[in-house]
PDB file of C-alpha atoms in Angstrom:
ATOM      1  CA  MET A 707      -8.875 -64.958  78.373  1.00  0.00           C
ATOM      2  CA  THR A 708      -8.339 -68.588  79.348  1.00  0.00           C
ATOM      3  CA  GLY A 709      -4.760 -69.024  80.524  1.00  0.00           C
ATOM      4  CA  ALA A 710      -2.573 -67.847  77.668  1.00  0.00           C
ATOM      5  CA  LEU A 711      -5.357 -68.206  75.109  1.00  0.00           C
ATOM      6  CA  SER A 712      -7.771 -65.632  73.749  1.00  0.00           C
ATOM      7  CA  THR A 713     -11.010 -67.296  72.613  1.00  0.00           C
ATOM      8  CA  LEU A 714     -12.889 -65.736  69.711  1.00  0.00           C
ATOM      9  CA  GLU A 715     -16.283 -66.589  68.261  1.00  0.00           C
ATOM     10  CA  ALA A 716     -16.730 -66.818  64.493  1.00  0.00           C
ATOM     11  CA  ARG A 717     -20.108 -67.142  62.748  1.00  0.00           C
ATOM     12  CA  ILE A 718     -20.164 -68.270  59.131  1.00  0.00           C
ATOM     13  CA  SER A 719     -21.983 -65.789  56.892  1.00  0.00           C
ATOM     14  CA  VAL A 720     -24.469 -66.628  54.160  1.00  0.00           C
ATOM     15  CA  GLU A 721     -21.903 -65.605  51.535  1.00  0.00           C
ATOM     16  CA  ALA A 722     -19.402 -68.125  52.932  1.00  0.00           C
ATOM     17  CA  ASP A 723     -21.738 -71.127  52.625  1.00  0.00           C
ATOM     18  CA  GLY A 724     -19.786 -74.065  51.191  1.00  0.00           C
ATOM     19  CA  TRP A 725     -16.385 -72.382  51.541  1.00  0.00           C
ATOM     20  CA  ARG A 726     -13.297 -73.986  53.011  1.00  0.00           C
ATOM     21  CA  LEU A 727     -13.019 -73.485  56.760  1.00  0.00           C
ATOM     22  CA  ASP A 728      -9.810 -71.411  56.561  1.00  0.00           C
ATOM     23  CA  ARG A 729     -11.311 -69.076  53.960  1.00  0.00           C
ATOM     24  CA  ALA A 730     -14.566 -68.684  55.865  1.00  0.00           C
ATOM     25  CA  LEU A 731     -12.776 -67.932  59.129  1.00  0.00           C
ATOM     26  CA  ALA A 732     -10.561 -65.375  57.388  1.00  0.00           C
ATOM     27  CA  ALA A 733     -13.739 -63.597  56.257  1.00  0.00           C
ATOM     28  CA  ALA A 734     -15.244 -63.763  59.762  1.00  0.00           C
ATOM     29  CA  LEU A 735     -12.020 -62.752  61.542  1.00  0.00           C
ATOM     30  CA  PRO A 736     -10.321 -60.241  59.217  1.00  0.00           C
ATOM     31  CA  GLN A 737      -7.638 -59.392  61.789  1.00  0.00           C
ATOM     32  CA  PHE A 738      -5.994 -62.739  60.972  1.00  0.00           C
ATOM     33  CA  SER A 739      -4.466 -63.839  57.692  1.00  0.00           C
ATOM     34  CA  ARG A 740      -5.633 -67.055  56.069  1.00  0.00           C
ATOM     35  CA  GLU A 741      -2.182 -68.587  56.573  1.00  0.00           C
ATOM     36  CA  ARG A 742      -2.293 -67.816  60.288  1.00  0.00           C
ATOM     37  CA  LEU A 743      -5.749 -69.424  60.553  1.00  0.00           C
ATOM     38  CA  LYS A 744      -4.565 -72.520  58.691  1.00  0.00           C
ATOM     39  CA  LYS A 745      -1.887 -72.990  61.337  1.00  0.00           C
ATOM     40  CA  LEU A 746      -4.390 -72.489  64.155  1.00  0.00           C
ATOM     41  CA  ILE A 747      -6.731 -75.066  62.608  1.00  0.00           C
ATOM     42  CA  ALA A 748      -3.943 -77.605  62.065  1.00  0.00           C
ATOM     43  CA  SER A 749      -2.749 -77.191  65.659  1.00  0.00           C
ATOM     44  CA  GLY A 750      -6.193 -77.918  67.129  1.00  0.00           C
ATOM     45  CA  HIS A 751      -7.229 -74.403  68.093  1.00  0.00           C
ATOM     46  CA  VAL A 752     -10.551 -74.395  66.202  1.00  0.00           C
ATOM     47  CA  ARG A 753     -13.692 -76.143  67.491  1.00  0.00           C
ATOM     48  CA  THR A 754     -17.372 -76.279  66.708  1.00  0.00           C
ATOM     49  CA  THR A 755     -19.814 -74.983  69.324  1.00  0.00           C
ATOM     50  CA  ASP A 756     -20.372 -78.531  70.590  1.00  0.00           C
ATOM     51  CA  GLY A 757     -16.630 -78.888  71.261  1.00  0.00           C
ATOM     52  CA  ALA A 758     -15.607 -80.951  68.228  1.00  0.00           C
ATOM     53  CA  GLU A 759     -12.031 -80.186  67.190  1.00  0.00           C
ATOM     54  CA  ILE A 760     -11.496 -79.389  63.491  1.00  0.00           C
ATOM     55  CA  ARG A 761      -7.982 -79.866  62.113  1.00  0.00           C
ATOM     56  CA  ASP A 762      -8.588 -79.836  58.375  1.00  0.00           C
ATOM     57  CA  PRO A 763      -8.593 -76.300  56.898  1.00  0.00           C
ATOM     58  CA  ARG A 764     -10.256 -77.716  53.769  1.00  0.00           C
ATOM     59  CA  SER A 765     -13.397 -78.727  55.670  1.00  0.00           C
ATOM     60  CA  ALA A 766     -16.549 -77.303  54.077  1.00  0.00           C
ATOM     61  CA  VAL A 767     -18.686 -74.983  56.194  1.00  0.00           C
ATOM     62  CA  GLU A 768     -22.354 -74.021  56.197  1.00  0.00           C
ATOM     63  CA  SER A 769     -23.829 -70.590  56.770  1.00  0.00           C
ATOM     64  CA  GLY A 770     -24.951 -70.012  60.343  1.00  0.00           C
ATOM     65  CA  GLN A 771     -22.358 -72.384  61.833  1.00  0.00           C
ATOM     66  CA  ASN A 772     -20.405 -71.074  64.822  1.00  0.00           C
ATOM     67  CA  TYR A 773     -16.787 -71.839  65.666  1.00  0.00           C
ATOM     68  CA  THR A 774     -14.514 -70.948  68.547  1.00  0.00           C
ATOM     69  CA  VAL A 775     -10.930 -70.029  67.714  1.00  0.00           C
ATOM     70  CA  SER A 776      -8.410 -70.153  70.548  1.00  0.00           C
ATOM     71  CA  VAL A 777      -5.477 -67.879  69.799  1.00  0.00           C
ATOM     72  CA  PRO A 778      -2.300 -68.398  71.853  1.00  0.00           C
ATOM     73  CA  ALA A 779      -0.749 -65.264  73.275  1.00  0.00           C
ATOM     74  CA  PRO A 780       2.008 -64.063  70.927  1.00  0.00           C
ATOM     75  CA  GLU A 781       5.486 -65.219  71.818  1.00  0.00           C
ATOM     76  CA  PRO A 782       7.799 -62.368  72.756  1.00  0.00           C
ATOM     77  CA  ALA A 783       9.908 -61.083  69.871  1.00  0.00           C
ATOM     78  CA  GLU A 784      13.622 -61.793  69.995  1.00  0.00           C
ATOM     79  CA  ALA A 785      14.359 -58.101  69.594  1.00  0.00           C
ATOM     80  CA  ARG A 786      13.785 -55.891  72.641  1.00  0.00           C
ATOM     81  CA  ALA A 787      11.690 -52.765  72.698  1.00  0.00           C
ATOM     82  CA  GLN A 788      13.653 -49.507  72.789  1.00  0.00           C
ATOM     83  CA  ASN A 789      12.437 -45.933  73.136  1.00  0.00           C
ATOM     84  CA  ILE A 790      13.852 -44.541  69.891  1.00  0.00           C
ATOM     85  CA  PRO A 791      12.127 -41.433  68.458  1.00  0.00           C
ATOM     86  CA  LEU A 792      10.206 -42.034  65.226  1.00  0.00           C
ATOM     87  CA  ASP A 793       8.972 -39.635  62.549  1.00  0.00           C
ATOM     88  CA  ILE A 794       5.499 -41.124  61.997  1.00  0.00           C
ATOM     89  CA  VAL A 795       3.837 -40.106  58.730  1.00  0.00           C
ATOM     90  CA  PHE A 796       0.727 -42.292  59.075  1.00  0.00           C
ATOM     91  CA  GLU A 797      -0.588 -44.831  61.545  1.00  0.00           C
ATOM     92  CA  ASP A 798      -3.775 -46.787  62.160  1.00  0.00           C
ATOM     93  CA  GLU A 799      -4.579 -50.081  63.846  1.00  0.00           C
ATOM     94  CA  HIS A 800      -3.234 -52.064  60.890  1.00  0.00           C
ATOM     95  CA  LEU A 801      -0.013 -50.403  59.745  1.00  0.00           C
ATOM     96  CA  ILE A 802       2.460 -47.586  60.271  1.00  0.00           C
ATOM     97  CA  VAL A 803       4.470 -45.467  57.823  1.00  0.00           C
ATOM     98  CA  ILE A 804       7.779 -44.047  59.049  1.00  0.00           C
ATOM     99  CA  ASP A 805      10.096 -41.406  57.570  1.00  0.00           C
ATOM    100  CA  LYS A 806      13.372 -43.142  58.425  1.00  0.00           C
ATOM    101  CA  PRO A 807      16.500 -41.064  59.026  1.00  0.00           C
ATOM    102  CA  ALA A 808      19.813 -42.061  57.503  1.00  0.00           C
ATOM    103  CA  GLY A 809      21.856 -44.166  59.929  1.00  0.00           C
ATOM    104  CA  LEU A 810      18.938 -46.162  61.333  1.00  0.00           C
ATOM    105  CA  VAL A 811      19.112 -49.891  60.585  1.00  0.00           C
ATOM    106  CA  VAL A 812      15.714 -51.418  59.774  1.00  0.00           C
ATOM    107  CA  HIS A 813      16.057 -54.933  61.196  1.00  0.00           C
ATOM    108  CA  PRO A 814      18.287 -56.446  63.914  1.00  0.00           C
ATOM    109  CA  ALA A 815      21.125 -58.533  62.503  1.00  0.00           C
ATOM    110  CA  ALA A 816      24.678 -59.543  63.296  1.00  0.00           C
ATOM    111  CA  GLY A 817      26.470 -56.393  64.409  1.00  0.00           C
ATOM    112  CA  ASN A 818      23.170 -54.509  64.886  1.00  0.00           C
ATOM    113  CA  ALA A 819      21.313 -56.374  67.620  1.00  0.00           C
ATOM    114  CA  ASP A 820      19.530 -53.247  68.823  1.00  0.00           C
ATOM    115  CA  GLY A 821      19.020 -49.597  68.031  1.00  0.00           C
ATOM    116  CA  THR A 822      17.015 -50.543  64.925  1.00  0.00           C
ATOM    117  CA  LEU A 823      13.650 -49.536  63.499  1.00  0.00           C
ATOM    118  CA  VAL A 824      12.195 -52.849  64.701  1.00  0.00           C
ATOM    119  CA  ASN A 825      13.342 -52.113  68.264  1.00  0.00           C
ATOM    120  CA  ALA A 826      11.721 -48.679  68.023  1.00  0.00           C
ATOM    121  CA  LEU A 827       8.462 -50.082  66.647  1.00  0.00           C
ATOM    122  CA  LEU A 828       8.264 -52.722  69.384  1.00  0.00           C
ATOM    123  CA  HIS A 829       8.324 -49.885  71.920  1.00  0.00           C
ATOM    124  CA  HIS A 830       5.978 -47.579  70.050  1.00  0.00           C
ATOM    125  CA  CYS A 831       3.428 -50.318  69.260  1.00  0.00           C
ATOM    126  CA  ALA A 832       3.586 -52.025  72.650  1.00  0.00           C
ATOM    127  CA  GLY A 833       0.271 -53.798  73.241  1.00  0.00           C
ATOM    128  CA  ASN A 834      -0.915 -53.063  69.701  1.00  0.00           C
ATOM    129  CA  LEU A 835       0.781 -55.844  67.745  1.00  0.00           C
ATOM    130  CA  SER A 836      -1.521 -58.791  67.112  1.00  0.00           C
ATOM    131  CA  GLY A 837       1.162 -61.435  66.820  1.00  0.00           C
ATOM    132  CA  ILE A 838       2.351 -61.692  63.221  1.00  0.00           C
ATOM    133  CA  GLY A 839       2.989 -65.366  62.585  1.00  0.00           C
ATOM    134  CA  GLY A 840       2.397 -65.972  66.286  1.00  0.00           C
ATOM    135  CA  VAL A 841       5.128 -63.555  67.378  1.00  0.00           C
ATOM    136  CA  ALA A 842       4.570 -60.044  68.745  1.00  0.00           C
ATOM    137  CA  ARG A 843       6.539 -58.079  66.161  1.00  0.00           C
ATOM    138  CA  PRO A 844       6.042 -55.502  63.408  1.00  0.00           C
ATOM    139  CA  GLY A 845       5.780 -56.946  59.918  1.00  0.00           C
ATOM    140  CA  ILE A 846       8.651 -55.597  57.859  1.00  0.00           C
ATOM    141  CA  VAL A 847       7.715 -56.253  54.231  1.00  0.00           C
ATOM    142  CA  HIS A 848      10.441 -54.141  52.631  1.00  0.00           C
ATOM    143  CA  ARG A 849      13.662 -52.524  53.747  1.00  0.00           C
ATOM    144  CA  ILE A 850      15.779 -49.538  52.880  1.00  0.00           C
ATOM    145  CA  ASP A 851      19.494 -49.469  53.566  1.00  0.00           C
ATOM    146  CA  LYS A 852      20.862 -48.128  56.835  1.00  0.00           C
ATOM    147  CA  ASP A 853      22.299 -45.025  55.180  1.00  0.00           C
ATOM    148  CA  THR A 854      19.312 -44.407  52.897  1.00  0.00           C
ATOM    149  CA  SER A 855      16.676 -42.071  54.286  1.00  0.00           C
ATOM    150  CA  GLY A 856      12.966 -41.949  53.605  1.00  0.00           C
ATOM    151  CA  LEU A 857       9.624 -43.715  53.712  1.00  0.00           C
ATOM    152  CA  ILE A 858       9.035 -47.271  54.873  1.00  0.00           C
ATOM    153  CA  VAL A 859       5.824 -49.094  55.845  1.00  0.00           C
ATOM    154  CA  ALA A 860       5.436 -51.817  58.481  1.00  0.00           C
ATOM    155  CA  ALA A 861       2.423 -53.971  59.320  1.00  0.00           C
ATOM    156  CA  LYS A 862       0.938 -54.194  62.806  1.00  0.00           C
ATOM    157  CA  THR A 863      -1.423 -57.095  62.073  1.00  0.00           C
ATOM    158  CA  ASP A 864      -1.238 -60.417  60.291  1.00  0.00           C
ATOM    159  CA  LYS A 865      -3.826 -59.330  57.724  1.00  0.00           C
ATOM    160  CA  ALA A 866      -1.975 -56.137  56.866  1.00  0.00           C
ATOM    161  CA  HIS A 867       1.329 -57.985  56.617  1.00  0.00           C
ATOM    162  CA  GLU A 868      -0.081 -60.523  54.181  1.00  0.00           C
ATOM    163  CA  GLY A 869      -1.788 -57.848  52.066  1.00  0.00           C
ATOM    164  CA  LEU A 870       1.267 -55.620  51.838  1.00  0.00           C
ATOM    165  CA  ALA A 871       3.519 -58.572  51.011  1.00  0.00           C
ATOM    166  CA  LYS A 872       1.242 -59.498  48.102  1.00  0.00           C
ATOM    167  CA  GLN A 873       1.427 -55.954  46.711  1.00  0.00           C
ATOM    168  CA  PHE A 874       5.214 -55.892  46.938  1.00  0.00           C
ATOM    169  CA  ALA A 875       5.391 -59.315  45.248  1.00  0.00           C
ATOM    170  CA  ALA A 876       3.111 -58.057  42.469  1.00  0.00           C
ATOM    171  CA  HIS A 877       5.280 -54.919  42.042  1.00  0.00           C
ATOM    172  CA  SER A 878       2.182 -52.740  42.464  1.00  0.00           C
ATOM    173  CA  ILE A 879       3.709 -50.505  45.151  1.00  0.00           C
ATOM    174  CA  ASP A 880       4.614 -46.990  43.971  1.00  0.00           C
ATOM    175  CA  ARG A 881       8.185 -46.346  45.140  1.00  0.00           C
ATOM    176  CA  VAL A 882      10.049 -43.250  44.023  1.00  0.00           C
ATOM    177  CA  TYR A 883      13.544 -42.223  45.147  1.00  0.00           C
ATOM    178  CA  ASN A 884      15.660 -39.115  44.698  1.00  0.00           C
ATOM    179  CA  ALA A 885      19.396 -39.560  44.250  1.00  0.00           C
ATOM    180  CA  ILE A 886      22.440 -37.483  43.378  1.00  0.00           C
ATOM    181  CA  VAL A 887      24.780 -39.395  41.090  1.00  0.00           C
ATOM    182  CA  ASN A 888      28.288 -38.816  39.802  1.00  0.00           C
ATOM    183  CA  LYS A 889      28.736 -37.036  36.460  1.00  0.00           C
ATOM    184  CA  VAL A 890      26.112 -35.377  34.306  1.00  0.00           C
ATOM    185  CA  VAL A 891      23.511 -37.860  33.040  1.00  0.00           C
ATOM    186  CA  ASN A 892      22.977 -37.266  29.322  1.00  0.00           C
ATOM    187  CA  LYS A 893      19.653 -39.052  28.860  1.00  0.00           C
ATOM    188  CA  SER A 894      16.547 -37.282  30.090  1.00  0.00           C
ATOM    189  CA  GLU A 895      15.085 -40.661  31.099  1.00  0.00           C
ATOM    190  CA  ASP A 896      15.760 -44.362  30.616  1.00  0.00           C
ATOM    191  CA  LYS A 897      15.142 -47.866  31.936  1.00  0.00           C
ATOM    192  CA  ILE A 898      17.800 -50.133  33.422  1.00  0.00           C
ATOM    193  CA  GLU A 899      16.933 -53.827  33.235  1.00  0.00           C
ATOM    194  CA  THR A 900      19.376 -56.507  34.449  1.00  0.00           C
ATOM    195  CA  ASN A 901      19.629 -59.514  36.744  1.00  0.00           C
ATOM    196  CA  LEU A 902      21.160 -58.958  40.186  1.00  0.00           C
ATOM    197  CA  ALA A 903      22.858 -61.414  42.549  1.00  0.00           C
ATOM    198  CA  ARG A 904      25.439 -61.509  45.316  1.00  0.00           C
ATOM    199  CA  SER A 905      28.886 -60.630  44.031  1.00  0.00           C
ATOM    200  CA  SER A 906      31.130 -63.661  43.658  1.00  0.00           C
ATOM    201  CA  HIS A 907      34.059 -61.498  44.822  1.00  0.00           C
ATOM    202  CA  ASN A 908      32.439 -59.795  47.814  1.00  0.00           C
ATOM    203  CA  ARG A 909      29.353 -61.286  49.492  1.00  0.00           C
ATOM    204  CA  GLN A 910      28.534 -57.901  51.027  1.00  0.00           C
ATOM    205  CA  LYS A 911      27.893 -56.475  47.564  1.00  0.00           C
ATOM    206  CA  MET A 912      25.352 -57.081  44.830  1.00  0.00           C
ATOM    207  CA  ALA A 913      26.346 -57.319  41.186  1.00  0.00           C
ATOM    208  CA  VAL A 914      24.866 -57.389  37.698  1.00  0.00           C
ATOM    209  CA  VAL A 915      24.906 -60.987  36.388  1.00  0.00           C
ATOM    210  CA  GLU A 916      23.888 -62.733  33.209  1.00  0.00           C
ATOM    211  CA  PRO A 917      20.568 -64.634  33.172  1.00  0.00           C
ATOM    212  CA  PRO A 918      19.492 -67.147  34.302  1.00  0.00           C
ATOM    213  CA  LYS A 919      21.578 -66.262  37.367  1.00  0.00           C
ATOM    214  CA  GLY A 920      20.222 -63.749  39.843  1.00  0.00           C
ATOM    215  CA  LYS A 921      16.867 -62.000  40.036  1.00  0.00           C
ATOM    216  CA  HIS A 922      15.249 -59.759  37.450  1.00  0.00           C
ATOM    217  CA  ALA A 923      15.542 -56.076  38.379  1.00  0.00           C
ATOM    218  CA  VAL A 924      14.108 -52.986  36.660  1.00  0.00           C
ATOM    219  CA  THR A 925      14.766 -49.336  37.534  1.00  0.00           C
ATOM    220  CA  HIS A 926      13.264 -46.367  35.679  1.00  0.00           C
ATOM    221  CA  TYR A 927      15.099 -43.063  36.080  1.00  0.00           C
ATOM    222  CA  ARG A 928      14.797 -39.512  34.835  1.00  0.00           C
ATOM    223  CA  ARG A 929      17.103 -36.515  35.070  1.00  0.00           C
ATOM    224  CA  LEU A 930      15.815 -33.714  37.277  1.00  0.00           C
ATOM    225  CA  ARG A 931      18.760 -31.283  37.359  1.00  0.00           C
ATOM    226  CA  ALA A 932      22.296 -31.291  35.963  1.00  0.00           C
ATOM    227  CA  LEU A 933      24.741 -30.183  38.674  1.00  0.00           C
ATOM    228  CA  ASN A 934      28.484 -29.573  38.937  1.00  0.00           C
ATOM    229  CA  ASP A 935      29.878 -32.940  37.764  1.00  0.00           C
ATOM    230  CA  ALA A 936      26.783 -34.597  39.202  1.00  0.00           C
ATOM    231  CA  THR A 937      23.040 -34.994  38.537  1.00  0.00           C
ATOM    232  CA  LEU A 938      19.910 -35.003  40.648  1.00  0.00           C
ATOM    233  CA  ILE A 939      17.713 -37.865  39.403  1.00  0.00           C
ATOM    234  CA  GLU A 940      14.427 -39.553  40.233  1.00  0.00           C
ATOM    235  CA  CYS A 941      14.252 -43.359  40.272  1.00  0.00           C
ATOM    236  CA  ARG A 942      11.082 -45.415  40.180  1.00  0.00           C
ATOM    237  CA  LEU A 943      11.410 -49.045  41.227  1.00  0.00           C
ATOM    238  CA  GLU A 944       9.564 -51.650  39.192  1.00  0.00           C
ATOM    239  CA  THR A 945      11.206 -54.355  41.309  1.00  0.00           C
ATOM    240  CA  GLY A 946      12.795 -54.058  44.739  1.00  0.00           C
ATOM    241  CA  ARG A 947      16.086 -55.935  44.924  1.00  0.00           C
ATOM    242  CA  THR A 948      18.808 -55.389  47.510  1.00  0.00           C
ATOM    243  CA  HIS A 949      20.852 -52.249  46.660  1.00  0.00           C
ATOM    244  CA  GLN A 950      19.021 -52.089  43.314  1.00  0.00           C
ATOM    245  CA  ILE A 951      19.335 -48.353  42.588  1.00  0.00           C
ATOM    246  CA  ARG A 952      22.921 -48.228  43.832  1.00  0.00           C
ATOM    247  CA  VAL A 953      24.014 -51.152  41.654  1.00  0.00           C
ATOM    248  CA  HIS A 954      22.055 -50.087  38.590  1.00  0.00           C
ATOM    249  CA  MET A 955      23.350 -46.516  38.557  1.00  0.00           C
ATOM    250  CA  ALA A 956      26.931 -47.714  39.080  1.00  0.00           C
ATOM    251  CA  HIS A 957      26.397 -50.206  36.247  1.00  0.00           C
ATOM    252  CA  ILE A 958      25.668 -47.393  33.754  1.00  0.00           C
ATOM    253  CA  GLY A 959      28.617 -45.297  34.969  1.00  0.00           C
ATOM    254  CA  HIS A 960      26.784 -42.991  37.399  1.00  0.00           C
ATOM    255  CA  PRO A 961      27.333 -44.323  40.948  1.00  0.00           C
ATOM    256  CA  LEU A 962      25.589 -42.459  43.728  1.00  0.00           C
ATOM    257  CA  VAL A 963      27.541 -39.592  45.240  1.00  0.00           C
ATOM    258  CA  GLY A 964      28.946 -40.646  48.611  1.00  0.00           C
ATOM    259  CA  ASP A 965      28.302 -44.381  48.070  1.00  0.00           C
ATOM    260  CA  PRO A 966      31.132 -46.132  49.966  1.00  0.00           C
ATOM    261  CA  VAL A 967      30.448 -49.523  48.343  1.00  0.00           C
ATOM    262  CA  TYR A 968      29.634 -49.016  44.667  1.00  0.00           C
ATOM    263  CA  GLY A 969      31.541 -45.889  43.732  1.00  0.00           C
ATOM    264  CA  LYS A 970      34.351 -43.472  44.515  1.00  0.00           C
ATOM    265  CA  PRO A 971      33.793 -39.712  44.548  1.00  0.00           C
ATOM    266  CA  ARG A 972      34.899 -37.794  41.496  1.00  0.00           C
ATOM    267  CA  PRO A 973      37.942 -35.573  42.211  1.00  0.00           C
ATOM    268  CA  ALA A 974      35.771 -32.455  41.895  1.00  0.00           C
ATOM    269  CA  LEU A 975      33.441 -33.786  44.605  1.00  0.00           C
ATOM    270  CA  LYS A 976      35.960 -34.915  47.230  1.00  0.00           C
ATOM    271  CA  ASP A 977      36.456 -31.498  48.786  1.00  0.00           C
ATOM    272  CA  ILE A 978      32.700 -30.835  48.891  1.00  0.00           C
ATOM    273  CA  LEU A 979      31.940 -34.157  50.568  1.00  0.00           C
ATOM    274  CA  LYS A 980      34.702 -33.553  53.096  1.00  0.00           C
ATOM    275  CA  ARG A 981      33.558 -29.998  53.818  1.00  0.00           C
ATOM    276  CA  LEU A 982      29.956 -31.128  54.336  1.00  0.00           C
ATOM    277  CA  ASP A 983      31.040 -34.262  56.230  1.00  0.00           C
ATOM    278  CA  PHE A 984      28.753 -36.210  53.886  1.00  0.00           C
ATOM    279  CA  LYS A 985      29.496 -39.907  54.435  1.00  0.00           C
ATOM    280  CA  ARG A 986      26.577 -41.817  52.928  1.00  0.00           C
ATOM    281  CA  GLN A 987      25.000 -42.560  49.572  1.00  0.00           C
ATOM    282  CA  ALA A 988      22.870 -39.630  48.422  1.00  0.00           C
ATOM    283  CA  LEU A 989      19.645 -41.625  48.213  1.00  0.00           C
ATOM    284  CA  HIS A 990      16.221 -40.802  49.663  1.00  0.00           C
ATOM    285  CA  ALA A 991      12.945 -42.768  49.491  1.00  0.00           C
ATOM    286  CA  LYS A 992      10.756 -39.840  48.473  1.00  0.00           C
ATOM    287  CA  ARG A 993       7.358 -41.344  47.696  1.00  0.00           C
ATOM    288  CA  LEU A 994       5.477 -44.458  48.804  1.00  0.00           C
ATOM    289  CA  GLY A 995       2.045 -45.381  47.506  1.00  0.00           C
ATOM    290  CA  PHE A 996      -0.052 -48.508  48.000  1.00  0.00           C
ATOM    291  CA  THR A 997      -3.553 -49.806  48.587  1.00  0.00           C
ATOM    292  CA  HIS A 998      -4.430 -50.173  52.261  1.00  0.00           C
ATOM    293  CA  PRO A 999      -4.469 -53.967  52.733  1.00  0.00           C
ATOM    294  CA  VAL A1000      -7.550 -53.898  54.982  1.00  0.00           C
ATOM    295  CA  THR A1001      -9.636 -50.858  54.022  1.00  0.00           C
ATOM    296  CA  SER A1002      -8.680 -50.868  50.286  1.00  0.00           C
ATOM    297  CA  GLU A1003      -8.097 -47.108  50.479  1.00  0.00           C
ATOM    298  CA  ALA A1004      -5.482 -45.714  48.081  1.00  0.00           C
ATOM    299  CA  LEU A1005      -2.670 -44.213  50.173  1.00  0.00           C
ATOM    300  CA  ALA A1006       0.292 -42.113  49.022  1.00  0.00           C
ATOM    301  CA  PHE A1007       2.945 -40.330  51.066  1.00  0.00           C
ATOM    302  CA  GLU A1008       5.831 -38.007  50.226  1.00  0.00           C
ATOM    303  CA  SER A1009       8.943 -37.000  52.132  1.00  0.00           C
ATOM    304  CA  ASP A1010      11.095 -33.923  51.532  1.00  0.00           C
ATOM    305  CA  LEU A1011      14.810 -34.322  50.922  1.00  0.00           C
ATOM    306  CA  PRO A1012      16.621 -34.417  54.280  1.00  0.00           C
ATOM    307  CA  VAL A1013      18.853 -31.521  55.281  1.00  0.00           C
ATOM    308  CA  ASP A1014      22.148 -33.235  54.420  1.00  0.00           C
ATOM    309  CA  ILE A1015      21.101 -34.005  50.813  1.00  0.00           C
ATOM    310  CA  GLN A1016      19.661 -30.497  50.454  1.00  0.00           C
ATOM    311  CA  GLU A1017      23.038 -29.059  51.528  1.00  0.00           C
ATOM    312  CA  LEU A1018      24.818 -31.351  49.066  1.00  0.00           C
ATOM    313  CA  PHE A1019      22.455 -30.261  46.300  1.00  0.00           C
ATOM    314  CA  ARG A1020      23.089 -26.558  46.994  1.00  0.00           C
ATOM    315  CA  ALA A1021      26.863 -27.089  47.044  1.00  0.00           C
ATOM    316  CA  LEU A1022      26.710 -28.817  43.648  1.00  0.00           C
ATOM    317  CA  ASN A1023      24.114 -26.525  42.065  1.00  0.00           C
ATOM    318  CA  VAL A1024      26.580 -23.885  40.886  1.00  0.00           C
TER     319      VAL A1024
END
């Protein structure tokens, strides 16, 4: 360490001969994303072995060349670390998969400055975050609502963050949810395809809109079990828009049981929800599958329905 800088040595491989500097360094230093290295180059943190400063990430390199990369110590994250218990499904040096309980907010925001998953991860990963974008923080590449339970992945390194983000953007992540919805769903399976945008009447809600407004959203669902004036379904996300499953199921007349925003409980369900003290949408992120962004290993994880949704299911399965 030199002051607040960590100095790394990078040797250009034979395969990287003639490549751009940023690409070659990304191959030599896989813990950093190419975008992060571009910023380091542009800010004067990359030099040749004779001390010449290189600021153009497009500079061509030759095999056998050596470079020094000075990496500033990550700035402290705005959120503070908090010792909040986590149900860890998988963890390595690059990423972590959490089974999130209902009630836990993912990211600090107005009204939820602490007590979030990010606060918990900052404590759990203390000293093991490599400074995503120059800031010591976990890379949250997708979110699930506060009152939705289930699986969520976060990156611990720049490289993992970039790789996961690309998979989410390409819609190649396998995301499957279980939900209990109002009324009996007649179709055994179907696809819901609409555009979604902020509601013009309530900015806290999302709404189905006509193209070209909004963002394209696709949900595939299938009926698992018809219940008492309700249905247990499985939803597979082709896209991942805010509140997508909740809005889509309400749009076809089957809002999620317990959803305080997009639906009201059917009269037959009110007493059951009150008796069980069930006060959230009955939605659980059951399965999460993706390609490890660093090792290229195929990973898949599953989470059982939490106790409260199991109790709701039993009460309705009569």
